[in-house]
Coordinates of C-alpha atoms and ligand atoms in Angstrom, one line a residue:
M1 CA 99.2 212.5 199.7
L2 CA 95.5 212.3 199.1
L3 CA 92.7 214.8 199.4
T4 CA 90.7 214.4 202.7
V5 CA 87.2 212.9 202.5
S6 CA 85.7 216.3 203.3
H7 CA 87.4 218.0 200.3
P8 CA 84.8 219.5 197.9
L9 CA 86.2 217.2 195.1
R10 CA 85.6 214.1 197.3
D11 CA 82.4 214.9 199.1
G12 CA 80.5 215.6 195.8
R13 CA 79.9 219.4 196.4
V14 CA 81.5 220.5 193.1
A15 CA 80.5 217.4 191.1
A16 CA 78.2 219.4 188.8
S17 CA 80.7 222.2 188.2
S18 CA 80.9 223.4 184.6
L19 CA 84.4 224.8 185.2
L20 CA 85.8 221.5 186.4
A21 CA 84.0 219.6 183.5
A22 CA 85.7 222.0 181.0
Y23 CA 89.1 221.7 182.7
R24 CA 88.7 217.9 182.3
G25 CA 88.1 218.3 178.6
H26 CA 84.3 218.2 178.4
R27 CA 81.8 220.7 177.0
P28 CA 79.2 221.5 179.6
A29 CA 75.7 222.9 178.6
T30 CA 76.7 226.4 179.6
A31 CA 80.2 227.8 179.0
P32 CA 82.0 228.4 182.3
V33 CA 83.5 231.9 183.0
W34 CA 85.6 233.6 185.6
F35 CA 87.9 236.6 185.5
M36 CA 91.6 236.8 186.5
R37 CA 91.7 239.6 189.1
Q38 CA 88.0 239.4 189.6
A39 CA 88.6 240.1 193.3
G40 CA 90.1 243.5 193.9
R41 CA 90.1 247.1 192.9
S42 CA 87.3 247.0 190.4
L43 CA 84.9 246.3 193.2
P44 CA 83.8 249.2 195.6
E45 CA 83.1 246.6 198.3
Y46 CA 86.7 245.4 198.0
R47 CA 88.1 249.0 198.3
A48 CA 85.9 249.6 201.3
L49 CA 87.2 246.4 203.1
R50 CA 90.9 247.2 202.3
V51 CA 90.9 250.7 203.9
G52 CA 93.8 250.8 206.4
T53 CA 95.1 247.3 205.7
D54 CA 98.3 246.6 203.8
M55 CA 97.9 244.2 200.8
L56 CA 100.0 241.3 202.1
E57 CA 98.6 241.7 205.6
A58 CA 95.1 241.4 204.1
C59 CA 96.2 238.2 202.3
L60 CA 97.4 236.7 205.6
T61 CA 94.2 237.7 207.5
P62 CA 91.9 234.6 206.9
D63 CA 88.5 236.3 207.4
L64 CA 89.5 239.2 205.1
A65 CA 91.0 237.1 202.4
S66 CA 88.0 234.8 202.4
E67 CA 85.5 237.6 202.3
I68 CA 87.4 239.3 199.4
T69 CA 87.5 236.0 197.5
L70 CA 83.7 235.6 197.8
Q71 CA 82.7 239.2 196.8
P72 CA 83.0 238.7 193.0
V73 CA 81.2 235.3 193.1
R74 CA 78.2 236.9 194.9
R75 CA 78.2 240.0 192.6
H76 CA 78.9 238.5 189.2
G77 CA 77.7 234.9 189.4
V78 CA 81.0 233.6 188.0
D79 CA 81.5 229.8 187.8
A80 CA 84.6 229.8 190.1
A81 CA 86.2 231.8 192.9
I82 CA 89.9 232.5 192.7
F83 CA 91.6 232.7 196.0
F84 CA 92.5 236.2 197.1
S85 CA 96.2 236.2 197.8
D86 CA 99.4 237.2 195.9
I87 CA 102.2 235.3 194.2
V88 CA 104.7 236.8 196.7
I89 CA 102.9 235.4 199.8
P90 CA 105.2 232.3 200.0
V91 CA 108.2 234.6 199.7
R92 CA 106.9 236.6 202.6
A93 CA 105.9 233.5 204.5
A94 CA 109.5 232.3 204.2
G95 CA 110.6 235.5 205.9
V96 CA 111.9 237.5 203.0
D97 CA 111.2 241.3 203.3
V98 CA 108.8 242.0 200.5
R99 CA 106.0 244.5 200.3
I100 CA 103.4 245.4 197.7
V101 CA 103.7 249.0 196.8
P102 CA 100.3 250.3 195.5
G103 CA 100.4 251.2 191.8
R104 CA 103.7 249.4 191.4
G105 CA 103.7 245.8 192.7
P106 CA 106.0 243.6 194.8
V107 CA 109.2 245.3 196.0
L108 CA 112.1 243.6 197.9
A109 CA 114.0 245.3 200.6
E110 CA 117.1 243.5 199.3
P111 CA 117.3 242.1 195.8
V112 CA 118.7 238.5 195.4
R113 CA 121.5 238.7 192.8
T114 CA 124.5 236.7 193.9
A115 CA 125.3 233.1 194.8
A116 CA 125.6 234.2 198.4
D117 CA 122.2 235.9 198.3
V118 CA 120.6 232.7 196.9
A119 CA 122.4 230.6 199.5
A120 CA 121.0 232.8 202.3
L121 CA 117.3 232.4 201.2
P122 CA 115.4 230.9 204.1
A123 CA 113.5 227.6 204.1
L124 CA 109.7 227.9 204.2
D125 CA 108.3 226.6 207.5
P126 CA 105.0 224.8 206.4
A127 CA 103.2 226.4 209.5
A128 CA 103.8 229.8 208.0
L129 CA 101.1 228.9 205.4
D130 CA 98.5 228.2 208.1
P131 CA 96.7 231.5 207.4
V132 CA 96.3 230.5 203.8
R133 CA 94.9 227.1 204.8
E134 CA 92.5 228.7 207.2
A135 CA 91.3 231.3 204.6
V136 CA 90.8 228.6 202.0
A137 CA 88.8 226.4 204.4
A138 CA 86.6 229.3 205.4
T139 CA 86.0 230.1 201.8
V140 CA 85.0 226.7 200.5
A141 CA 82.7 226.4 203.5
E142 CA 80.8 229.3 202.0
L143 CA 81.1 228.5 198.3
G144 CA 79.0 225.4 198.2
S145 CA 78.9 224.0 194.7
T146 CA 81.1 226.7 193.2
P147 CA 84.8 225.5 193.0
L148 CA 87.7 227.5 194.3
I149 CA 90.8 227.9 192.1
G150 CA 94.1 228.0 194.0
F151 CA 97.1 229.7 192.3
A152 CA 100.8 230.4 192.5
G153 CA 103.4 232.4 190.7
A154 CA 105.7 230.3 188.4
P155 CA 109.4 230.2 189.5
Y156 CA 110.5 232.5 186.6
T157 CA 108.0 235.3 187.4
L158 CA 108.7 235.0 191.1
A159 CA 112.5 235.0 190.5
S160 CA 112.2 238.1 188.4
Y161 CA 110.8 240.0 191.3
L162 CA 113.6 238.7 193.6
V163 CA 116.4 239.5 191.2
E164 CA 115.1 242.9 189.9
G165 CA 114.0 243.9 193.4
G166 CA 110.6 245.0 192.0
P167 CA 108.5 245.0 188.8
S168 CA 110.5 245.1 185.6
K169 CA 109.4 245.3 182.0
E170 CA 112.1 243.1 180.4
Q171 CA 113.8 241.4 183.4
L172 CA 117.3 242.2 182.0
R173 CA 119.2 241.4 185.3
T174 CA 117.1 238.2 185.6
R175 CA 117.9 237.0 182.2
A176 CA 121.6 238.0 182.5
L177 CA 121.9 235.9 185.7
M178 CA 120.3 232.9 183.9
H179 CA 123.3 232.8 181.5
A180 CA 126.1 234.4 183.6
D181 CA 125.8 232.0 186.5
P182 CA 123.6 229.0 185.5
D183 CA 124.3 227.2 188.8
T184 CA 123.1 230.1 191.0
W185 CA 120.1 230.5 188.6
A186 CA 119.2 226.8 189.1
R187 CA 119.4 227.1 192.8
L188 CA 117.3 230.3 192.8
L189 CA 114.6 228.7 190.6
S190 CA 114.7 225.5 192.7
W191 CA 114.0 227.6 195.8
C192 CA 111.2 229.4 194.1
A193 CA 109.7 226.1 192.8
E194 CA 109.8 224.7 196.3
I195 CA 108.0 227.5 198.1
T196 CA 105.5 228.3 195.3
G197 CA 104.7 224.6 195.0
A198 CA 104.1 224.4 198.7
F199 CA 101.8 227.5 198.5
L200 CA 99.7 226.0 195.7
A201 CA 99.5 222.5 197.3
A202 CA 98.5 224.1 200.6
Q203 CA 95.5 225.7 198.9
I204 CA 94.5 222.5 197.1
A205 CA 94.8 220.4 200.3
A206 CA 92.7 222.9 202.2
G207 CA 89.8 222.8 199.7
A208 CA 90.7 224.4 196.3
S209 CA 89.5 222.2 193.4
A210 CA 91.9 223.4 190.6
G211 CA 95.1 225.3 190.4
Q212 CA 96.6 228.0 188.1
L213 CA 100.2 228.7 187.7
F214 CA 100.9 232.3 186.6
D215 CA 104.1 232.8 184.6
S216 CA 103.1 236.4 183.9
W217 CA 106.5 237.5 182.6
A218 CA 107.7 234.3 180.8
G219 CA 106.8 236.1 177.5
S220 CA 110.2 237.9 177.7
L221 CA 112.0 234.5 177.2
S222 CA 113.1 232.8 174.1
L223 CA 111.7 229.3 173.6
A224 CA 115.3 227.9 174.0
D225 CA 115.8 229.7 177.4
Y226 CA 112.3 228.8 178.6
T227 CA 112.8 225.1 177.8
A228 CA 116.4 224.8 179.2
H229 CA 116.3 227.2 182.2
V230 CA 112.7 227.5 183.3
A231 CA 110.3 224.7 182.3
P232 CA 111.9 222.0 184.6
H233 CA 111.4 224.3 187.6
S234 CA 107.8 225.0 186.7
E235 CA 107.2 221.3 186.3
R236 CA 108.5 220.8 189.9
A237 CA 106.3 223.7 191.1
I238 CA 103.0 222.0 190.0
A239 CA 104.0 218.5 191.0
P240 CA 102.7 218.6 194.6
A241 CA 99.4 220.0 193.4
K242 CA 99.1 217.5 190.6
A243 CA 99.8 214.7 193.0
L244 CA 96.6 215.7 194.7
G245 CA 94.7 215.0 191.4
V246 CA 93.4 218.5 190.6
P247 CA 93.5 220.0 187.1
I248 CA 96.2 222.6 186.5
V249 CA 96.0 225.7 184.3
H250 CA 99.2 227.3 183.0
F251 CA 99.0 230.9 182.0
G252 CA 101.4 233.5 180.7
V253 CA 101.3 236.9 179.0
G254 CA 102.8 237.2 175.5
T255 CA 103.6 233.5 175.5
A256 CA 102.2 232.5 172.1
E257 CA 105.6 231.1 171.1
L258 CA 105.8 229.1 174.3
L259 CA 102.4 227.5 174.4
P260 CA 103.4 223.9 173.6
A261 CA 106.4 224.1 176.0
M262 CA 104.2 225.5 178.7
H263 CA 101.7 222.8 178.2
A264 CA 104.4 220.1 178.2
I265 CA 105.3 220.7 181.9
G266 CA 102.3 218.6 182.8
A267 CA 99.5 221.3 182.7
D268 CA 96.0 220.2 181.8
V269 CA 94.7 223.5 180.5
S270 CA 96.4 226.4 178.6
G271 CA 95.6 229.9 179.5
V272 CA 95.9 232.2 176.5
D273 CA 96.4 236.0 176.5
W274 CA 94.5 238.3 174.2
R275 CA 97.1 238.4 171.5
L276 CA 96.6 234.9 170.0
P277 CA 93.1 233.9 168.7
L278 CA 91.9 230.7 170.4
D279 CA 91.6 228.7 167.2
E280 CA 95.2 229.4 166.4
A281 CA 96.2 228.6 170.0
S282 CA 94.4 225.3 169.7
R283 CA 96.1 224.5 166.4
R284 CA 99.5 225.1 168.0
L285 CA 98.6 222.7 170.7
G286 CA 97.5 219.9 168.3
G287 CA 93.8 220.5 169.0
T288 CA 93.8 218.4 172.2
V289 CA 94.2 220.9 175.0
P290 CA 91.3 222.7 176.9
L291 CA 91.8 226.4 176.6
Q292 CA 91.1 229.3 179.0
G293 CA 90.8 232.9 177.8
N294 CA 91.0 235.3 176.1
I295 CA 88.8 238.5 176.0
D296 CA 91.0 241.6 175.5
P297 CA 90.8 243.4 178.9
A298 CA 91.0 246.7 177.0
L299 CA 87.6 246.1 175.4
L300 CA 85.9 246.1 178.9
A301 CA 86.0 249.9 178.4
A302 CA 84.6 249.9 174.9
P303 CA 80.9 250.4 174.0
W304 CA 78.9 247.3 174.8
A305 CA 78.2 246.4 171.2
V306 CA 81.9 246.3 170.5
L307 CA 82.6 244.2 173.6
E308 CA 79.8 241.8 172.8
A309 CA 80.9 241.2 169.2
H310 CA 84.4 240.5 170.5
V311 CA 83.2 238.1 173.2
R312 CA 81.1 236.2 170.6
D313 CA 84.1 235.9 168.4
V314 CA 86.2 234.6 171.4
V315 CA 83.6 231.9 172.2
E316 CA 83.3 231.0 168.5
R317 CA 87.1 230.5 168.1
G318 CA 87.1 228.6 171.4
R319 CA 85.0 225.9 169.7
A320 CA 88.2 224.8 167.9
A321 CA 89.5 223.4 171.3
P322 CA 88.1 220.3 173.0
A323 CA 86.9 222.5 175.9
H324 CA 86.9 226.2 176.7
V325 CA 86.7 228.2 180.0
V326 CA 85.9 231.9 179.1
N327 CA 88.2 234.4 180.8
L328 CA 90.1 237.6 180.1
G329 CA 93.4 237.5 178.3
H330 CA 94.9 239.0 181.5
G331 CA 93.5 240.6 184.7
V332 CA 90.6 242.9 185.2
P333 CA 91.9 246.5 185.0
P334 CA 91.3 248.3 188.3
D335 CA 89.1 251.0 186.6
T336 CA 86.7 248.5 185.1
N337 CA 83.0 249.2 185.6
P338 CA 81.9 246.1 187.6
T339 CA 78.4 246.1 186.0
V340 CA 80.1 245.3 182.7
L341 CA 81.6 242.2 184.2
T342 CA 78.2 241.0 185.5
R343 CA 76.6 241.6 182.1
L344 CA 79.4 239.7 180.4
V345 CA 78.7 236.7 182.7
E346 CA 75.1 236.8 181.7
L347 CA 76.0 237.0 178.0
I348 CA 78.4 234.1 178.1
H349 CA 76.0 231.9 180.0
S350 CA 73.4 232.6 177.3
L351 CA 75.5 231.7 174.3
Ligands
CP3_1 O1 91.1 237.8 191.7 C1 92.2 237.3 191.6 O2 92.7 237.1 190.4 C2 93.0 236.8 192.8 C3 94.0 237.6 193.4 C4 95.3 237.8 192.8 C5 96.1 238.9 193.2 N1 97.3 238.8 192.7 C6 95.6 240.0 194.1 C7 96.2 241.3 194.0 C8 96.2 237.0 192.0 C9 95.8 235.8 191.2 C10 97.4 237.7 191.9 C11 98.6 237.2 191.2 C12 99.7 238.1 190.9 N2 100.3 239.0 191.7 C13 100.4 238.0 189.7 C14 100.1 237.1 188.6 C15 98.9 237.5 187.8 C16 99.1 238.6 186.8 O3 98.5 239.6 187.0 O4 99.9 238.4 185.9 C17 101.4 239.0 189.7 C18 102.4 239.3 188.6 C19 101.3 239.6 191.0 C20 102.2 240.6 191.6 C21 101.4 241.9 191.9 N3 100.7 242.0 193.0 C22 101.2 243.0 191.1 C23 101.9 243.3 189.8 C24 100.3 243.9 191.8 C25 99.7 245.2 191.3 C26 100.3 246.4 192.0 C27 99.4 247.6 191.8 O5 99.0 248.2 192.8 O6 99.2 247.9 190.6 C28 100.0 243.2 193.0 C29 99.0 243.6 194.0 C30 97.7 242.9 194.0 N4 97.5 241.6 193.9 C31 96.5 243.6 194.1 C32 95.5 242.5 194.1 C33 94.0 242.7 194.3 C34 96.2 245.1 194.2 C35 96.5 245.5 195.6 C36 95.6 246.5 196.1 O7 94.4 246.4 196.1 O8 96.2 247.5 196.6

């Protein structure tokens, strides 16, 4: 499959993007910056729009999803938009009963724990992703020269919600299933790879210029388990998007020990959380991989001078890598003062 001629990557709209240059391994004149979870609860205009609308319903309402995606770009002047959606949208689109419980996260009506549960998982009808395609198309029509990043949850993180039935700190049932019944595990991760890969590729085909795979909970895995039981499925999840020729970022939380393995699935850029300094991350990756990260989200609440010194250090350490996209080490906390984010963008662009 090829991108259509009207895709922003083919019609030249995003040709001067600093984000895409850095994702391709170059060092543009100004450092690109965007924030994970830049769309959402830190913005009063988001909270106003969301009144009375359920989270997943908002994601599947094209006008709303598009407007929420654009809000932080207008307000902060970031170098990319990230599509407003959720990692469980493809699960919902396949017909599985999942909701987002405010303050908690994705919750399944019926957890998926046995061979029979996995066998009963429904196939994803491609048409069920039409609202996603529509929202992406409406968004890139407004974004002009600013690229849109598409995203998806990695099979492990997605499977952890399915098996646990909701958010879980250590994913004990999930990791037990991996070893107790490896065949069922492989079928479950294959299903997750299939639907999440379709979700990511749908965003790219509809106009997103890069993709990010979030394996938010992979940090609870040993390197051996990650390599044997997870990495091949993550590789399959990004394959359809990669086939469209866009750069892929792979991000996890607490995944310092997994960095080379997470890069080896075919990712172009490694997202790094706040725990590992970028110069050390680059060393672990052989000095050849563009990095994204890794401002500690906690410091968004610290006095400006403290935050500024930290951000300067992050940018300095990022020079060890061939290229660097500045971001947080995880998402924007909901109680963040949005004026701090705007000021951060100005600072980073001035360095
Ligand atoms: O700006 C962006 O980054 C784009 C939007 C985005 C959302 N979710 C919107 C959202 C992205 C990229 C995600 C991905 C996502 N969703 C991940 C991976 C990223 C990460 O944070 O590690 C995960 C693990 C989820 C699952 C999920 N969805 C959680 C844990 C929550 C929080 C629940 C809560 O209320 O604390 C959600 C809900 C969610 N996804 C919100 C937003 C803006 C909050 C919903 C609301 O406003 O009520």
